[in-house]
Amino acid sequence: MGTEIFHTTVTERNSFRTCRRAWHLGAIERLAPRRSKRWYFMFGDMVHAALEAYYKHDRDVGVAIEVLKAEWENHDMQLRDEYEYGFTQELAEEWYAEYEKASTMLLYYDKYDKTHPFFDRVLDMSIEERTYIPILDLDGKEIPDAYLSGRIDMVVEREDGVWVVDHKTLSAPPSDSALDIDDQITGYCYIYYRMTGVIPRGG
């Protein structure tokens, strides 16, 4: 039997501080509320994949839409296999509406991005990759078999420095309250600093 490795993520840390029971049920037991749909996560996954294609193909929104459609079709097959006869026409229409909503989001994202570009160039993209860094003790020494991880969407460069970008698909308007001490974006900036020695300007 090998040595057990402790591993926590930037997003898990936030939920752990908010409610330890909810964190355990979700992060450890992998449970979800009864009758809940998995569309929220699927929606985020396919939009992230589309945005990755968008920037890897020189901001080509057509390519992004193609990737979005392929991702939606893949999740559609998964849902039909999972729900079987419970995947009614009503659910199918509701799920297709999610695809249409994502397509519209990408079109408006592209329009705004080309009109008001936030950054000059992309330094790194790792949307589908998880980065691990050793956790340090109070003396700055690495704790054996203990890691912090996170998935950084993009690292970009502007005239004022390096920025970490984290794409969000939200059901409500975002709030910038206490954004400067937000656990998730702070964690991503810290991970990038540990990897490169460069302190990001922000995120």
CSV table of C-alpha atoms in Angstrom, one decimal:
chain,number,residue,atom,x,y,z
A,1,MET,CA,0.0,0.0,0.0
A,2,GLY,CA,1.5,3.3,-1.1
A,3,THR,CA,1.8,6.6,0.8
A,4,GLU,CA,-1.5,8.5,0.9
A,5,ILE,CA,-1.2,11.9,-0.8
A,6,PHE,CA,-3.2,14.8,0.5
A,7,HIS,CA,-4.6,17.0,-2.3
A,8,THR,CA,-6.9,20.0,-2.1
A,9,THR,CA,-8.0,22.4,-4.8
A,10,VAL,CA,-8.5,26.1,-4.9
A,11,THR,CA,-12.3,25.7,-5.3
A,12,GLU,CA,-12.6,23.1,-2.6
A,13,ARG,CA,-10.9,25.4,-0.2
A,14,ASN,CA,-13.6,28.0,-0.7
A,15,SER,CA,-16.5,25.5,-0.1
A,16,PHE,CA,-14.7,24.0,2.9
A,17,ARG,CA,-14.6,27.4,4.6
A,18,THR,CA,-18.2,28.1,3.8
A,19,CYS,CA,-19.8,24.8,4.9
A,20,ARG,CA,-17.7,21.7,5.9
A,21,ARG,CA,-20.7,19.3,5.6
A,22,ALA,CA,-21.6,20.6,2.1
A,23,TRP,CA,-17.9,20.3,1.1
A,24,HIS,CA,-17.7,16.7,2.4
A,25,LEU,CA,-20.9,15.6,0.6
A,26,GLY,CA,-19.9,17.3,-2.7
A,27,ALA,CA,-16.1,17.0,-2.9
A,28,ILE,CA,-15.6,13.7,-1.1
A,29,GLU,CA,-18.8,11.8,-1.5
A,30,ARG,CA,-19.5,13.3,-4.9
A,31,LEU,CA,-23.2,13.7,-4.1
A,32,ALA,CA,-25.7,16.1,-5.7
A,33,PRO,CA,-29.1,17.3,-4.5
A,34,ARG,CA,-31.9,14.9,-5.4
A,35,ARG,CA,-33.5,15.4,-8.9
A,36,SER,CA,-30.8,18.0,-9.7
A,37,LYS,CA,-29.6,18.2,-13.3
A,38,ARG,CA,-25.9,18.1,-14.1
A,39,TRP,CA,-26.4,20.7,-16.8
A,40,TYR,CA,-24.6,23.5,-14.8
A,41,PHE,CA,-21.3,21.6,-15.0
A,42,MET,CA,-21.8,20.4,-18.5
A,43,PHE,CA,-22.7,24.0,-19.6
A,44,GLY,CA,-19.5,25.3,-18.1
A,45,ASP,CA,-17.4,22.5,-19.6
A,46,MET,CA,-18.6,23.1,-23.1
A,47,VAL,CA,-18.3,26.9,-22.9
A,48,HIS,CA,-14.7,26.5,-21.6
A,49,ALA,CA,-13.8,24.1,-24.4
A,50,ALA,CA,-15.3,26.6,-26.9
A,51,LEU,CA,-13.3,29.5,-25.5
A,52,GLU,CA,-10.1,27.5,-25.5
A,53,ALA,CA,-10.7,26.9,-29.2
A,54,TYR,CA,-11.6,30.5,-29.7
A,55,TYR,CA,-8.2,31.8,-28.5
A,56,LYS,CA,-6.2,28.9,-30.0
A,57,HIS,CA,-7.6,29.8,-33.4
A,58,ASP,CA,-6.9,33.6,-33.3
A,59,ARG,CA,-10.3,34.6,-31.9
A,60,ASP,CA,-12.3,32.7,-34.5
A,61,VAL,CA,-15.8,32.5,-33.1
A,62,GLY,CA,-16.9,30.1,-35.9
A,63,VAL,CA,-14.4,27.5,-34.6
A,64,ALA,CA,-15.6,28.1,-31.1
A,65,ILE,CA,-19.2,27.5,-32.1
A,66,GLU,CA,-18.2,24.2,-33.9
A,67,VAL,CA,-16.4,23.0,-30.7
A,68,LEU,CA,-19.4,24.1,-28.6
A,69,LYS,CA,-21.8,22.0,-30.9
A,70,ALA,CA,-19.5,18.9,-30.7
A,71,GLU,CA,-19.3,19.2,-26.9
A,72,TRP,CA,-23.1,19.6,-26.6
A,73,GLU,CA,-23.7,16.6,-28.8
A,74,ASN,CA,-21.3,14.5,-26.6
A,75,HIS,CA,-23.1,15.6,-23.4
A,76,ASP,CA,-26.5,15.0,-25.1
A,77,MET,CA,-25.6,11.3,-25.7
A,78,GLN,CA,-24.4,11.0,-22.1
A,79,LEU,CA,-27.7,12.4,-20.8
A,80,ARG,CA,-29.8,10.2,-23.0
A,81,ASP,CA,-27.8,7.1,-21.8
A,82,GLU,CA,-28.1,8.2,-18.1
A,83,TYR,CA,-31.8,9.2,-18.1
A,84,GLU,CA,-32.9,6.6,-20.7
A,85,TYR,CA,-36.8,6.7,-20.9
A,86,GLY,CA,-36.8,9.6,-18.4
A,87,PHE,CA,-35.2,11.9,-21.0
A,88,THR,CA,-38.5,13.3,-22.2
A,89,GLN,CA,-39.1,15.6,-25.1
A,90,GLU,CA,-39.5,18.4,-22.5
A,91,LEU,CA,-36.1,17.7,-21.1
A,92,ALA,CA,-34.6,17.4,-24.6
A,93,GLU,CA,-35.9,20.9,-25.5
A,94,GLU,CA,-34.7,22.4,-22.2
A,95,TRP,CA,-31.2,20.9,-22.8
A,96,TYR,CA,-31.2,22.2,-26.4
A,97,ALA,CA,-32.1,25.6,-25.1
A,98,GLU,CA,-28.8,25.5,-23.0
A,99,TYR,CA,-26.9,25.0,-26.3
A,100,GLU,CA,-28.6,28.0,-27.9
A,101,LYS,CA,-27.9,30.1,-24.8
A,102,ALA,CA,-24.2,29.1,-24.9
A,103,SER,CA,-24.0,29.9,-28.6
A,104,THR,CA,-25.5,33.4,-28.0
A,105,MET,CA,-23.1,33.9,-25.1
A,106,LEU,CA,-20.1,33.1,-27.4
A,107,LEU,CA,-21.3,35.5,-30.1
A,108,TYR,CA,-21.6,38.4,-27.7
A,109,TYR,CA,-18.3,37.4,-26.0
A,110,ASP,CA,-16.6,37.6,-29.4
A,111,LYS,CA,-18.3,41.0,-30.2
A,112,TYR,CA,-17.2,42.5,-26.9
A,113,ASP,CA,-13.7,40.9,-27.0
A,114,LYS,CA,-13.0,42.4,-30.4
A,115,THR,CA,-14.4,45.8,-29.5
A,116,HIS,CA,-12.8,46.1,-26.0
A,117,PRO,CA,-9.9,43.6,-25.8
A,118,PHE,CA,-8.7,43.1,-22.3
A,119,PHE,CA,-5.2,41.9,-23.0
A,120,ASP,CA,-2.4,42.1,-25.6
A,121,ARG,CA,-1.4,38.5,-25.9
A,122,VAL,CA,-1.9,35.0,-24.3
A,123,LEU,CA,1.1,33.7,-22.4
A,124,ASP,CA,-0.4,30.3,-21.5
A,125,MET,CA,-3.6,28.3,-21.7
A,126,SER,CA,-4.3,25.3,-19.6
A,127,ILE,CA,-8.1,25.0,-19.5
A,128,GLU,CA,-8.2,21.2,-19.4
A,129,GLU,CA,-5.0,20.8,-17.4
A,130,ARG,CA,-4.7,20.7,-13.6
A,131,THR,CA,-1.6,22.1,-12.0
A,132,TYR,CA,-0.2,20.8,-8.7
A,133,ILE,CA,2.2,22.6,-6.4
A,134,PRO,CA,3.5,21.3,-3.0
A,135,ILE,CA,2.0,23.0,0.1
A,136,LEU,CA,4.5,24.8,2.2
A,137,ASP,CA,4.7,24.8,6.0
A,138,LEU,CA,5.2,28.0,8.1
A,139,ASP,CA,9.0,27.8,7.5
A,140,GLY,CA,8.5,27.7,3.7
A,141,LYS,CA,9.5,24.1,3.4
A,142,GLU,CA,7.5,21.6,1.3
A,143,ILE,CA,5.1,19.3,3.2
A,144,PRO,CA,5.6,15.8,2.0
A,145,ASP,CA,2.7,14.4,-0.1
A,146,ALA,CA,0.6,17.5,0.3
A,147,TYR,CA,-0.5,19.5,-2.8
A,148,LEU,CA,-2.7,22.4,-3.8
A,149,SER,CA,-4.1,22.3,-7.3
A,150,GLY,CA,-6.1,24.4,-9.7
A,151,ARG,CA,-7.1,24.8,-13.3
A,152,ILE,CA,-6.1,28.1,-14.7
A,153,ASP,CA,-8.0,29.1,-17.8
A,154,MET,CA,-5.5,31.6,-19.2
A,155,VAL,CA,-2.5,33.7,-18.3
A,156,VAL,CA,-2.3,36.9,-20.4
A,157,GLU,CA,-0.1,39.9,-20.7
A,158,ARG,CA,-1.0,43.6,-20.8
A,159,GLU,CA,1.1,46.8,-20.6
A,160,ASP,CA,0.6,46.8,-16.9
A,161,GLY,CA,1.7,43.3,-16.3
A,162,VAL,CA,0.6,39.6,-16.2
A,163,TRP,CA,-3.0,38.7,-15.4
A,164,VAL,CA,-4.7,35.4,-14.6
A,165,VAL,CA,-8.0,34.9,-16.5
A,166,ASP,CA,-10.8,32.7,-15.1
A,167,HIS,CA,-13.9,32.3,-17.3
A,168,LYS,CA,-17.2,32.1,-15.5
A,169,THR,CA,-20.7,31.0,-16.6
A,170,LEU,CA,-23.0,32.5,-14.1
A,171,SER,CA,-26.8,32.4,-13.7
A,172,ALA,CA,-26.8,35.9,-12.0
A,173,PRO,CA,-24.8,39.1,-12.4
A,174,PRO,CA,-21.4,38.8,-10.8
A,175,SER,CA,-20.4,40.9,-7.7
A,176,ASP,CA,-17.0,42.5,-7.3
A,177,SER,CA,-17.4,42.7,-3.6
A,178,ALA,CA,-14.2,41.7,-1.9
A,179,LEU,CA,-12.8,40.5,-5.2
A,180,ASP,CA,-9.3,41.5,-4.2
A,181,ILE,CA,-9.3,38.8,-1.5
A,182,ASP,CA,-11.4,36.2,-3.4
A,183,ASP,CA,-10.1,32.7,-2.6
A,184,GLN,CA,-10.2,31.2,-6.1
A,185,ILE,CA,-8.5,33.9,-8.1
A,186,THR,CA,-6.0,34.5,-5.2
A,187,GLY,CA,-5.2,30.8,-5.3
A,188,TYR,CA,-4.7,30.8,-9.1
A,189,CYS,CA,-2.3,33.8,-8.8
A,190,TYR,CA,-0.4,32.1,-6.1
A,191,ILE,CA,-0.1,28.9,-8.1
A,192,TYR,CA,1.2,30.8,-11.1
A,193,TYR,CA,3.7,32.6,-8.9
A,194,ARG,CA,4.9,29.3,-7.4
A,195,MET,CA,5.3,27.9,-10.9
A,196,THR,CA,7.1,30.8,-12.6
A,197,GLY,CA,8.3,33.2,-9.9
A,198,VAL,CA,6.2,36.0,-11.5
A,199,ILE,CA,3.6,37.7,-9.4
A,200,PRO,CA,0.5,38.4,-11.5
A,201,ARG,CA,-1.0,41.9,-11.5
A,202,GLY,CA,-4.4,40.5,-10.7
A,203,GLY,CA,-7.2,38.3,-12.1
